[in-house]
Each structure stands twice: as C-alpha cells, then as structure tokens.
Amino acid sequence: DAGITQSPRHKVTETGTPVTLRCHQTENHRYMYWYRQDPGHGLRLIHYSYGVKDTDKGEVSDGYSVSRSKTEDFLLTLESATSSQTSVYFCATSNSNQPQHFGDGTRLSIL
Amino acid sequence: AQKVTQAQTEISVVEKEDVTLDCVYETRDTTYYLFWYKQPPSGELVFLIRRNSFDEQNEISGRYSWNFQKSTSSFNFTITASQVVDSAVYFCALSEASRTSGTYKYIFGTGTRLKVLA
C-alpha cells in the first residue's frame, strides 16, 4: 500500500468559508493528484502535481487551488466554499504512468 | 482529447453468471496506458490491472479477464462465475503523457455499478 493519508476524513462547513484538505504520502511518489467523485461523473481531476512546487490544472479546477511545498504533502484549498463543491475528494499518488494509489477519501459537505 | 466511456451505468446479475464490463477510450497518442479499478461499497479504490498500448495480449487472473483491442479502442473486463463480493463500482482509466510537459494525467470513465445478487 502506498501509505496515503487524507485529512480530515469528514468535514461539514458553511458556504463562503475557506477549506483545506491535506494529503500525505510516505512512498516518495513523484506525482500527486486530487479528484472529486460525484454521482454520474465518476472521478474528475481537479489539480495534480508532478514535483515540489510544480502543479497543473485538471478538468474541474475552477474554485480550487493547490500547493506542494514538499514531496510528502499536497494541499487542496477551497478559498470560498460553495454548495456545488460538496463531494467526496480523493487524493492519489503515482510514479509516471504506474498505477495510482488512492487515499480513503474525504467527505466534504458545504451547507 | 482523451476520453473514456463506460456506457453501462449499472448491471445486475445473479451469482455465478459471467459478466462483461465495457470500456471504450479515445486518445491521440500511440503510447498510453489503460487501467481498471474497483470501488467496493466501503469506498476505497483498488487497482486491478494496468495495460500498455503495445501489449494486446489478453490477461487472466483467477475469475477476472481483460480483453484489449486497439482496433476498436476497447479494454473490456469480464468476471467469470460472479460472486456477491464482486458487487462494486468498476472504473476504467486512461493515462498518457502531455506532449508539452511530459507529465502524466489520468482520465477516468464514469464507472459501472455491478450488483451481484445471491
């Protein structure tokens, strides 16, 4: 197992508040990804990182920002949460085109 | 652009039946990788198989088998003699390197929910 820890696992917050989700890995994988999972949409890529301080956008990046200041940690921030961002968020890691290893997910509810 | 289509939203079968989950992909590149993942009711995502675009050999692993056909851009997954424990959502995914940055992104299909009834 890739040793991926997501925190928090569950969060309920109000519209307009900032939210930060953390992904921590212990496998020294180069790539880290943030996805959101919604019914009927499968997994959609929000942002990904291919190295420290190197990030790029995915298909649903609006309203989200990320940071990676060290190999182990990849943070996802919702600057001003909206109800449409209620979702289950998964972090994943990999090396190049190898299989991705996923965290257990964070269930985020925005009221 | 990359695209992965899993047209079957939900499939229900009776235990011991065989079932095939379809995956059709679109890519502009000749080098790419295909994956299948399983998400059981507990919610975690479990890797099942990876296949590169140059390897069209079918693969069998126990009751699971995969049929990769480049001619039809398909990577189908068959479960033989299904069991209740196979009930899950199954995702097909495609990865390829960006031509500009060389970095890898993955595109997932919308998933197929398989229900195996006892």
PDB file of C-alpha atoms in Angstrom:
ATOM      1  CA  ASP A   1       0.000   0.000   0.000  1.00  0.00           C
ATOM      2  CA  ALA A   2       1.265   3.498  -0.860  1.00  0.00           C
ATOM      3  CA  GLY A   3       0.652   4.878   2.617  1.00  0.00           C
ATOM      4  CA  ILE A   4      -1.621   7.761   1.711  1.00  0.00           C
ATOM      5  CA  THR A   5      -3.403   9.631   4.439  1.00  0.00           C
ATOM      6  CA  GLN A   6      -6.120  12.163   3.829  1.00  0.00           C
ATOM      7  CA  SER A   7      -7.285  14.592   6.481  1.00  0.00           C
ATOM      8  CA  PRO A   8      -9.866  15.327   7.574  1.00  0.00           C
ATOM      9  CA  ARG A   9     -11.953  12.295   6.612  1.00  0.00           C
ATOM     10  CA  HIS A  10     -15.201  14.168   7.084  1.00  0.00           C
ATOM     11  CA  LYS A  11     -15.989  17.859   7.200  1.00  0.00           C
ATOM     12  CA  VAL A  12     -19.131  19.936   7.292  1.00  0.00           C
ATOM     13  CA  THR A  13     -18.806  23.645   6.715  1.00  0.00           C
ATOM     14  CA  GLU A  14     -20.759  26.656   5.561  1.00  0.00           C
ATOM     15  CA  THR A  15     -20.850  28.393   2.221  1.00  0.00           C
ATOM     16  CA  GLY A  16     -18.207  31.076   1.903  1.00  0.00           C
ATOM     17  CA  THR A  17     -15.723  29.611   4.355  1.00  0.00           C
ATOM     18  CA  PRO A  18     -12.228  28.506   3.328  1.00  0.00           C
ATOM     19  CA  VAL A  19     -11.467  24.804   3.457  1.00  0.00           C
ATOM     20  CA  THR A  20      -8.143  22.977   3.173  1.00  0.00           C
ATOM     21  CA  LEU A  21      -7.794  19.254   2.620  1.00  0.00           C
ATOM     22  CA  ARG A  22      -4.477  17.559   3.200  1.00  0.00           C
ATOM     23  CA  CYS A  23      -2.921  14.561   1.506  1.00  0.00           C
ATOM     24  CA  HIS A  24       0.175  12.988   2.988  1.00  0.00           C
ATOM     25  CA  GLN A  25       2.192  10.156   1.400  1.00  0.00           C
ATOM     26  CA  THR A  26       5.068   8.087   2.677  1.00  0.00           C
ATOM     27  CA  GLU A  27       6.077   6.414  -0.595  1.00  0.00           C
ATOM     28  CA  ASN A  28       8.088   9.219  -2.195  1.00  0.00           C
ATOM     29  CA  HIS A  29       5.940   9.168  -5.328  1.00  0.00           C
ATOM     30  CA  ARG A  30       6.606  11.994  -7.748  1.00  0.00           C
ATOM     31  CA  TYR A  31       3.001  12.592  -8.789  1.00  0.00           C
ATOM     32  CA  MET A  32       0.096  13.554  -6.567  1.00  0.00           C
ATOM     33  CA  TYR A  33      -3.476  14.133  -7.694  1.00  0.00           C
ATOM     34  CA  TRP A  34      -6.723  15.492  -6.324  1.00  0.00           C
ATOM     35  CA  TYR A  35     -10.029  14.150  -7.665  1.00  0.00           C
ATOM     36  CA  ARG A  36     -13.620  14.676  -6.790  1.00  0.00           C
ATOM     37  CA  GLN A  37     -16.194  11.922  -7.079  1.00  0.00           C
ATOM     38  CA  ASP A  38     -19.813  12.755  -7.774  1.00  0.00           C
ATOM     39  CA  PRO A  39     -22.709  10.503  -8.808  1.00  0.00           C
ATOM     40  CA  GLY A  40     -22.840  10.127 -12.564  1.00  0.00           C
ATOM     41  CA  HIS A  41     -19.466  11.748 -13.087  1.00  0.00           C
ATOM     42  CA  GLY A  42     -17.001   9.198 -11.821  1.00  0.00           C
ATOM     43  CA  LEU A  43     -13.649  10.606 -10.790  1.00  0.00           C
ATOM     44  CA  ARG A  44     -12.737  14.014 -12.145  1.00  0.00           C
ATOM     45  CA  LEU A  45      -9.277  15.501 -11.877  1.00  0.00           C
ATOM     46  CA  ILE A  46      -9.064  18.822 -10.050  1.00  0.00           C
ATOM     47  CA  HIS A  47      -5.329  19.516  -9.926  1.00  0.00           C
ATOM     48  CA  TYR A  48      -2.184  17.483  -9.943  1.00  0.00           C
ATOM     49  CA  SER A  49       1.455  17.898  -9.037  1.00  0.00           C
ATOM     50  CA  TYR A  50       4.490  16.449 -10.774  1.00  0.00           C
ATOM     51  CA  GLY A  51       7.054  17.682  -8.266  1.00  0.00           C
ATOM     52  CA  VAL A  52       7.602  20.079  -5.408  1.00  0.00           C
ATOM     53  CA  LYS A  53       6.043  23.414  -6.356  1.00  0.00           C
ATOM     54  CA  ASP A  54       5.091  22.004  -9.785  1.00  0.00           C
ATOM     55  CA  THR A  55       1.340  21.799 -10.308  1.00  0.00           C
ATOM     56  CA  ASP A  56      -1.121  21.846 -13.164  1.00  0.00           C
ATOM     57  CA  LYS A  57      -4.852  22.077 -13.642  1.00  0.00           C
ATOM     58  CA  GLY A  58      -7.246  19.246 -14.269  1.00  0.00           C
ATOM     59  CA  GLU A  59     -10.668  19.322 -15.874  1.00  0.00           C
ATOM     60  CA  VAL A  60     -12.557  20.843 -12.917  1.00  0.00           C
ATOM     61  CA  SER A  61     -10.049  23.248 -11.367  1.00  0.00           C
ATOM     62  CA  ASP A  62     -12.226  26.359 -11.030  1.00  0.00           C
ATOM     63  CA  GLY A  63     -12.684  27.324  -7.383  1.00  0.00           C
ATOM     64  CA  TYR A  64      -9.769  25.205  -6.200  1.00  0.00           C
ATOM     65  CA  SER A  65      -6.090  25.861  -5.576  1.00  0.00           C
ATOM     66  CA  VAL A  66      -3.279  23.529  -4.558  1.00  0.00           C
ATOM     67  CA  SER A  67       0.149  23.673  -3.069  1.00  0.00           C
ATOM     68  CA  ARG A  68       3.008  21.253  -2.712  1.00  0.00           C
ATOM     69  CA  SER A  69       5.865  22.544  -0.609  1.00  0.00           C
ATOM     70  CA  LYS A  70       7.402  19.125  -0.005  1.00  0.00           C
ATOM     71  CA  THR A  71       7.232  15.725  -1.640  1.00  0.00           C
ATOM     72  CA  GLU A  72       5.032  14.202   1.033  1.00  0.00           C
ATOM     73  CA  ASP A  73       2.216  16.739   1.191  1.00  0.00           C
ATOM     74  CA  PHE A  74      -0.315  18.024  -1.315  1.00  0.00           C
ATOM     75  CA  LEU A  75      -2.902  20.509  -0.119  1.00  0.00           C
ATOM     76  CA  LEU A  76      -6.212  21.300  -1.769  1.00  0.00           C
ATOM     77  CA  THR A  77      -7.842  24.613  -0.853  1.00  0.00           C
ATOM     78  CA  LEU A  78     -11.336  25.865  -1.492  1.00  0.00           C
ATOM     79  CA  GLU A  79     -10.916  29.603  -0.980  1.00  0.00           C
ATOM     80  CA  SER A  80     -14.636  30.255  -0.567  1.00  0.00           C
ATOM     81  CA  ALA A  81     -16.607  27.043  -0.469  1.00  0.00           C
ATOM     82  CA  THR A  82     -19.848  26.720  -2.430  1.00  0.00           C
ATOM     83  CA  SER A  83     -22.559  24.093  -2.205  1.00  0.00           C
ATOM     84  CA  SER A  84     -21.540  22.749  -5.627  1.00  0.00           C
ATOM     85  CA  GLN A  85     -18.255  21.679  -4.083  1.00  0.00           C
ATOM     86  CA  THR A  86     -19.983  19.198  -1.813  1.00  0.00           C
ATOM     87  CA  SER A  87     -18.383  15.938  -2.857  1.00  0.00           C
ATOM     88  CA  VAL A  88     -16.070  13.111  -1.927  1.00  0.00           C
ATOM     89  CA  TYR A  89     -12.459  14.075  -2.545  1.00  0.00           C
ATOM     90  CA  PHE A  90      -9.750  11.534  -3.273  1.00  0.00           C
ATOM     91  CA  CYS A  91      -6.021  12.001  -3.281  1.00  0.00           C
ATOM     92  CA  ALA A  92      -3.851   9.703  -5.359  1.00  0.00           C
ATOM     93  CA  THR A  93      -0.133   9.237  -5.910  1.00  0.00           C
ATOM     94  CA  SER A  94       1.949   7.509  -8.555  1.00  0.00           C
ATOM     95  CA  ASN A  95       5.233   7.459 -10.379  1.00  0.00           C
ATOM     96  CA  SER A  96       4.871   8.360 -14.065  1.00  0.00           C
ATOM     97  CA  ASN A  97       2.401   6.016 -15.738  1.00  0.00           C
ATOM     98  CA  GLN A  98       2.301   3.490 -12.934  1.00  0.00           C
ATOM     99  CA  PRO A  99      -0.957   2.573 -11.196  1.00  0.00           C
ATOM    100  CA  GLN A 100      -2.282   5.231  -8.910  1.00  0.00           C
ATOM    101  CA  HIS A 101      -2.648   4.564  -5.215  1.00  0.00           C
ATOM    102  CA  PHE A 102      -5.593   6.257  -3.565  1.00  0.00           C
ATOM    103  CA  GLY A 103      -6.310   7.610  -0.132  1.00  0.00           C
ATOM    104  CA  ASP A 104      -9.515   6.702   1.655  1.00  0.00           C
ATOM    105  CA  GLY A 105     -11.293   9.889   0.636  1.00  0.00           C
ATOM    106  CA  THR A 106     -12.662  12.973   2.376  1.00  0.00           C
ATOM    107  CA  ARG A 107     -16.397  13.525   2.514  1.00  0.00           C
ATOM    108  CA  LEU A 108     -16.999  17.280   2.372  1.00  0.00           C
ATOM    109  CA  SER A 109     -20.433  18.800   2.895  1.00  0.00           C
ATOM    110  CA  ILE A 110     -20.998  22.504   2.339  1.00  0.00           C
ATOM    111  CA  LEU A 111     -24.237  23.849   3.711  1.00  0.00           C
TER     112      LEU A 111
ATOM    113  CA  ALA B   1      -8.632  14.791 -26.443  1.00  0.00           C
ATOM    114  CA  GLN B   2      -8.598  11.870 -24.080  1.00  0.00           C
ATOM    115  CA  LYS B   3     -11.908  10.287 -23.265  1.00  0.00           C
ATOM    116  CA  VAL B   4     -13.046   7.115 -21.527  1.00  0.00           C
ATOM    117  CA  THR B   5     -16.585   5.843 -21.977  1.00  0.00           C
ATOM    118  CA  GLN B   6     -18.258   3.271 -19.788  1.00  0.00           C
ATOM    119  CA  ALA B   7     -21.699   3.123 -21.314  1.00  0.00           C
ATOM    120  CA  GLN B   8     -23.095   0.649 -18.796  1.00  0.00           C
ATOM    121  CA  THR B   9     -24.193   2.645 -15.783  1.00  0.00           C
ATOM    122  CA  GLU B  10     -25.422  -0.309 -13.777  1.00  0.00           C
ATOM    123  CA  ILE B  11     -25.517  -4.070 -14.328  1.00  0.00           C
ATOM    124  CA  SER B  12     -27.290  -6.662 -12.211  1.00  0.00           C
ATOM    125  CA  VAL B  13     -26.508 -10.354 -12.485  1.00  0.00           C
ATOM    126  CA  VAL B  14     -27.291 -13.437 -10.475  1.00  0.00           C
ATOM    127  CA  GLU B  15     -24.434 -15.114  -8.686  1.00  0.00           C
ATOM    128  CA  LYS B  16     -22.371 -17.482 -10.867  1.00  0.00           C
ATOM    129  CA  GLU B  17     -23.267 -15.665 -14.064  1.00  0.00           C
ATOM    130  CA  ASP B  18     -20.492 -14.252 -16.238  1.00  0.00           C
ATOM    131  CA  VAL B  19     -20.497 -10.510 -16.786  1.00  0.00           C
ATOM    132  CA  THR B  20     -18.532  -8.179 -19.065  1.00  0.00           C
ATOM    133  CA  LEU B  21     -17.924  -4.528 -18.315  1.00  0.00           C
ATOM    134  CA  ASP B  22     -17.234  -2.406 -21.360  1.00  0.00           C
ATOM    135  CA  CYS B  23     -14.661   0.351 -21.702  1.00  0.00           C
ATOM    136  CA  VAL B  24     -14.049   2.394 -24.835  1.00  0.00           C
ATOM    137  CA  TYR B  25     -11.355   5.029 -24.976  1.00  0.00           C
ATOM    138  CA  GLU B  26     -10.172   7.832 -27.215  1.00  0.00           C
ATOM    139  CA  THR B  27      -6.610   9.068 -27.422  1.00  0.00           C
ATOM    140  CA  ARG B  28      -4.443  10.765 -29.980  1.00  0.00           C
ATOM    141  CA  ASP B  29      -1.258   9.089 -28.858  1.00  0.00           C
ATOM    142  CA  THR B  30       0.313   5.761 -29.749  1.00  0.00           C
ATOM    143  CA  THR B  31       1.771   5.296 -26.259  1.00  0.00           C
ATOM    144  CA  TYR B  32      -0.747   5.159 -23.474  1.00  0.00           C
ATOM    145  CA  TYR B  33      -1.810   3.046 -20.518  1.00  0.00           C
ATOM    146  CA  LEU B  34      -5.128   1.620 -19.507  1.00  0.00           C
ATOM    147  CA  PHE B  35      -6.279   0.670 -16.031  1.00  0.00           C
ATOM    148  CA  TRP B  36      -9.183  -0.882 -14.186  1.00  0.00           C
ATOM    149  CA  TYR B  37     -10.042  -0.034 -10.591  1.00  0.00           C
ATOM    150  CA  LYS B  38     -12.640  -1.453  -8.231  1.00  0.00           C
ATOM    151  CA  GLN B  39     -14.539   0.572  -5.642  1.00  0.00           C
ATOM    152  CA  PRO B  40     -16.421  -1.705  -3.233  1.00  0.00           C
ATOM    153  CA  PRO B  41     -19.231  -0.373  -1.024  1.00  0.00           C
ATOM    154  CA  SER B  42     -16.657   0.536   1.634  1.00  0.00           C
ATOM    155  CA  GLY B  43     -15.452   3.273  -0.722  1.00  0.00           C
ATOM    156  CA  GLU B  44     -11.750   2.661  -1.254  1.00  0.00           C
ATOM    157  CA  LEU B  45     -10.309   2.441  -4.755  1.00  0.00           C
ATOM    158  CA  VAL B  46      -8.440  -0.741  -5.541  1.00  0.00           C
ATOM    159  CA  PHE B  47      -6.140  -1.171  -8.530  1.00  0.00           C
ATOM    160  CA  LEU B  48      -6.879  -4.257 -10.654  1.00  0.00           C
ATOM    161  CA  ILE B  49      -4.803  -4.117 -13.831  1.00  0.00           C
ATOM    162  CA  ARG B  50      -2.569  -1.930 -15.997  1.00  0.00           C
ATOM    163  CA  ARG B  51      -2.008  -2.471 -19.693  1.00  0.00           C
ATOM    164  CA  ASN B  52       0.231  -0.514 -22.055  1.00  0.00           C
ATOM    165  CA  SER B  53      -0.737   0.250 -25.626  1.00  0.00           C
ATOM    166  CA  PHE B  54       1.873  -2.072 -27.098  1.00  0.00           C
ATOM    167  CA  ASP B  55       0.682  -5.150 -25.273  1.00  0.00           C
ATOM    168  CA  GLU B  56      -2.519  -6.528 -26.738  1.00  0.00           C
ATOM    169  CA  GLN B  57      -2.343  -9.888 -25.056  1.00  0.00           C
ATOM    170  CA  ASN B  58      -5.412 -10.741 -23.081  1.00  0.00           C
ATOM    171  CA  GLU B  59      -4.856 -11.336 -19.411  1.00  0.00           C
ATOM    172  CA  ILE B  60      -6.496 -13.697 -16.982  1.00  0.00           C
ATOM    173  CA  SER B  61      -6.250 -13.519 -13.233  1.00  0.00           C
ATOM    174  CA  GLY B  62      -8.424 -16.054 -11.492  1.00  0.00           C
ATOM    175  CA  ARG B  63     -12.030 -15.244 -12.329  1.00  0.00           C
ATOM    176  CA  TYR B  64     -11.036 -11.923 -13.915  1.00  0.00           C
ATOM    177  CA  SER B  65     -10.004 -11.465 -17.528  1.00  0.00           C
ATOM    178  CA  TRP B  66      -9.332  -8.469 -19.703  1.00  0.00           C
ATOM    179  CA  ASN B  67      -9.685  -8.114 -23.476  1.00  0.00           C
ATOM    180  CA  PHE B  68      -7.681  -5.268 -25.008  1.00  0.00           C
ATOM    181  CA  GLN B  69      -8.409  -4.486 -28.663  1.00  0.00           C
ATOM    182  CA  LYS B  70      -6.694  -1.484 -30.195  1.00  0.00           C
ATOM    183  CA  SER B  71      -8.684  -1.845 -33.420  1.00  0.00           C
ATOM    184  CA  THR B  72     -11.884  -0.982 -31.559  1.00  0.00           C
ATOM    185  CA  SER B  73     -10.234   1.119 -28.798  1.00  0.00           C
ATOM    186  CA  SER B  74     -11.732  -1.118 -26.165  1.00  0.00           C
ATOM    187  CA  PHE B  75     -10.475  -2.620 -22.930  1.00  0.00           C
ATOM    188  CA  ASN B  76     -13.239  -4.826 -21.612  1.00  0.00           C
ATOM    189  CA  PHE B  77     -13.309  -6.626 -18.271  1.00  0.00           C
ATOM    190  CA  THR B  78     -15.002  -9.975 -17.725  1.00  0.00           C
ATOM    191  CA  ILE B  79     -15.810 -11.599 -14.417  1.00  0.00           C
ATOM    192  CA  THR B  80     -16.471 -15.313 -14.691  1.00  0.00           C
ATOM    193  CA  ALA B  81     -18.783 -17.023 -12.225  1.00  0.00           C
ATOM    194  CA  SER B  82     -19.574 -13.789 -10.428  1.00  0.00           C
ATOM    195  CA  GLN B  83     -19.857 -13.674  -6.655  1.00  0.00           C
ATOM    196  CA  VAL B  84     -21.643 -11.323  -4.282  1.00  0.00           C
ATOM    197  CA  VAL B  85     -18.255  -9.945  -3.214  1.00  0.00           C
ATOM    198  CA  ASP B  86     -17.767  -8.681  -6.769  1.00  0.00           C
ATOM    199  CA  SER B  87     -20.502  -6.113  -6.189  1.00  0.00           C
ATOM    200  CA  ALA B  88     -18.791  -2.754  -6.604  1.00  0.00           C
ATOM    201  CA  VAL B  89     -18.316   0.172  -8.929  1.00  0.00           C
ATOM    202  CA  TYR B  90     -15.663  -0.501 -11.544  1.00  0.00           C
ATOM    203  CA  PHE B  91     -13.720   2.276 -13.206  1.00  0.00           C
ATOM    204  CA  CYS B  92     -11.720   2.196 -16.401  1.00  0.00           C
ATOM    205  CA  ALA B  93      -8.973   4.805 -16.771  1.00  0.00           C
ATOM    206  CA  LEU B  94      -6.531   6.040 -19.392  1.00  0.00           C
ATOM    207  CA  SER B  95      -3.212   7.791 -18.911  1.00  0.00           C
ATOM    208  CA  GLU B  96      -0.893   9.407 -21.357  1.00  0.00           C
ATOM    209  CA  ALA B  97       1.944  11.892 -21.214  1.00  0.00           C
ATOM    210  CA  SER B  98       1.348  15.521 -22.051  1.00  0.00           C
ATOM    211  CA  ARG B  99       3.135  16.457 -25.252  1.00  0.00           C
ATOM    212  CA  THR B 100       4.158  19.810 -23.829  1.00  0.00           C
ATOM    213  CA  SER B 101       5.145  18.991 -20.277  1.00  0.00           C
ATOM    214  CA  GLY B 102       5.714  15.237 -20.378  1.00  0.00           C
ATOM    215  CA  THR B 103       3.643  14.868 -17.231  1.00  0.00           C
ATOM    216  CA  TYR B 104       1.046  12.166 -16.769  1.00  0.00           C
ATOM    217  CA  LYS B 105      -2.651  12.669 -16.290  1.00  0.00           C
ATOM    218  CA  TYR B 106      -5.327  10.073 -15.873  1.00  0.00           C
ATOM    219  CA  ILE B 107      -8.848  10.217 -17.249  1.00  0.00           C
ATOM    220  CA  PHE B 108     -11.484   8.032 -15.642  1.00  0.00           C
ATOM    221  CA  GLY B 109     -14.730   6.745 -17.039  1.00  0.00           C
ATOM    222  CA  THR B 110     -17.923   7.363 -15.121  1.00  0.00           C
ATOM    223  CA  GLY B 111     -17.914   3.841 -13.747  1.00  0.00           C
ATOM    224  CA  THR B 112     -20.167   0.804 -13.945  1.00  0.00           C
ATOM    225  CA  ARG B 113     -22.012  -0.311 -10.828  1.00  0.00           C
ATOM    226  CA  LEU B 114     -22.164  -4.101 -10.699  1.00  0.00           C
ATOM    227  CA  LYS B 115     -24.689  -5.760  -8.448  1.00  0.00           C
ATOM    228  CA  VAL B 116     -24.353  -9.492  -7.971  1.00  0.00           C
ATOM    229  CA  LEU B 117     -27.453 -10.999  -6.444  1.00  0.00           C
ATOM    230  CA  ALA B 118     -27.356 -14.140  -4.346  1.00  0.00           C
TER     231      ALA B 118
END
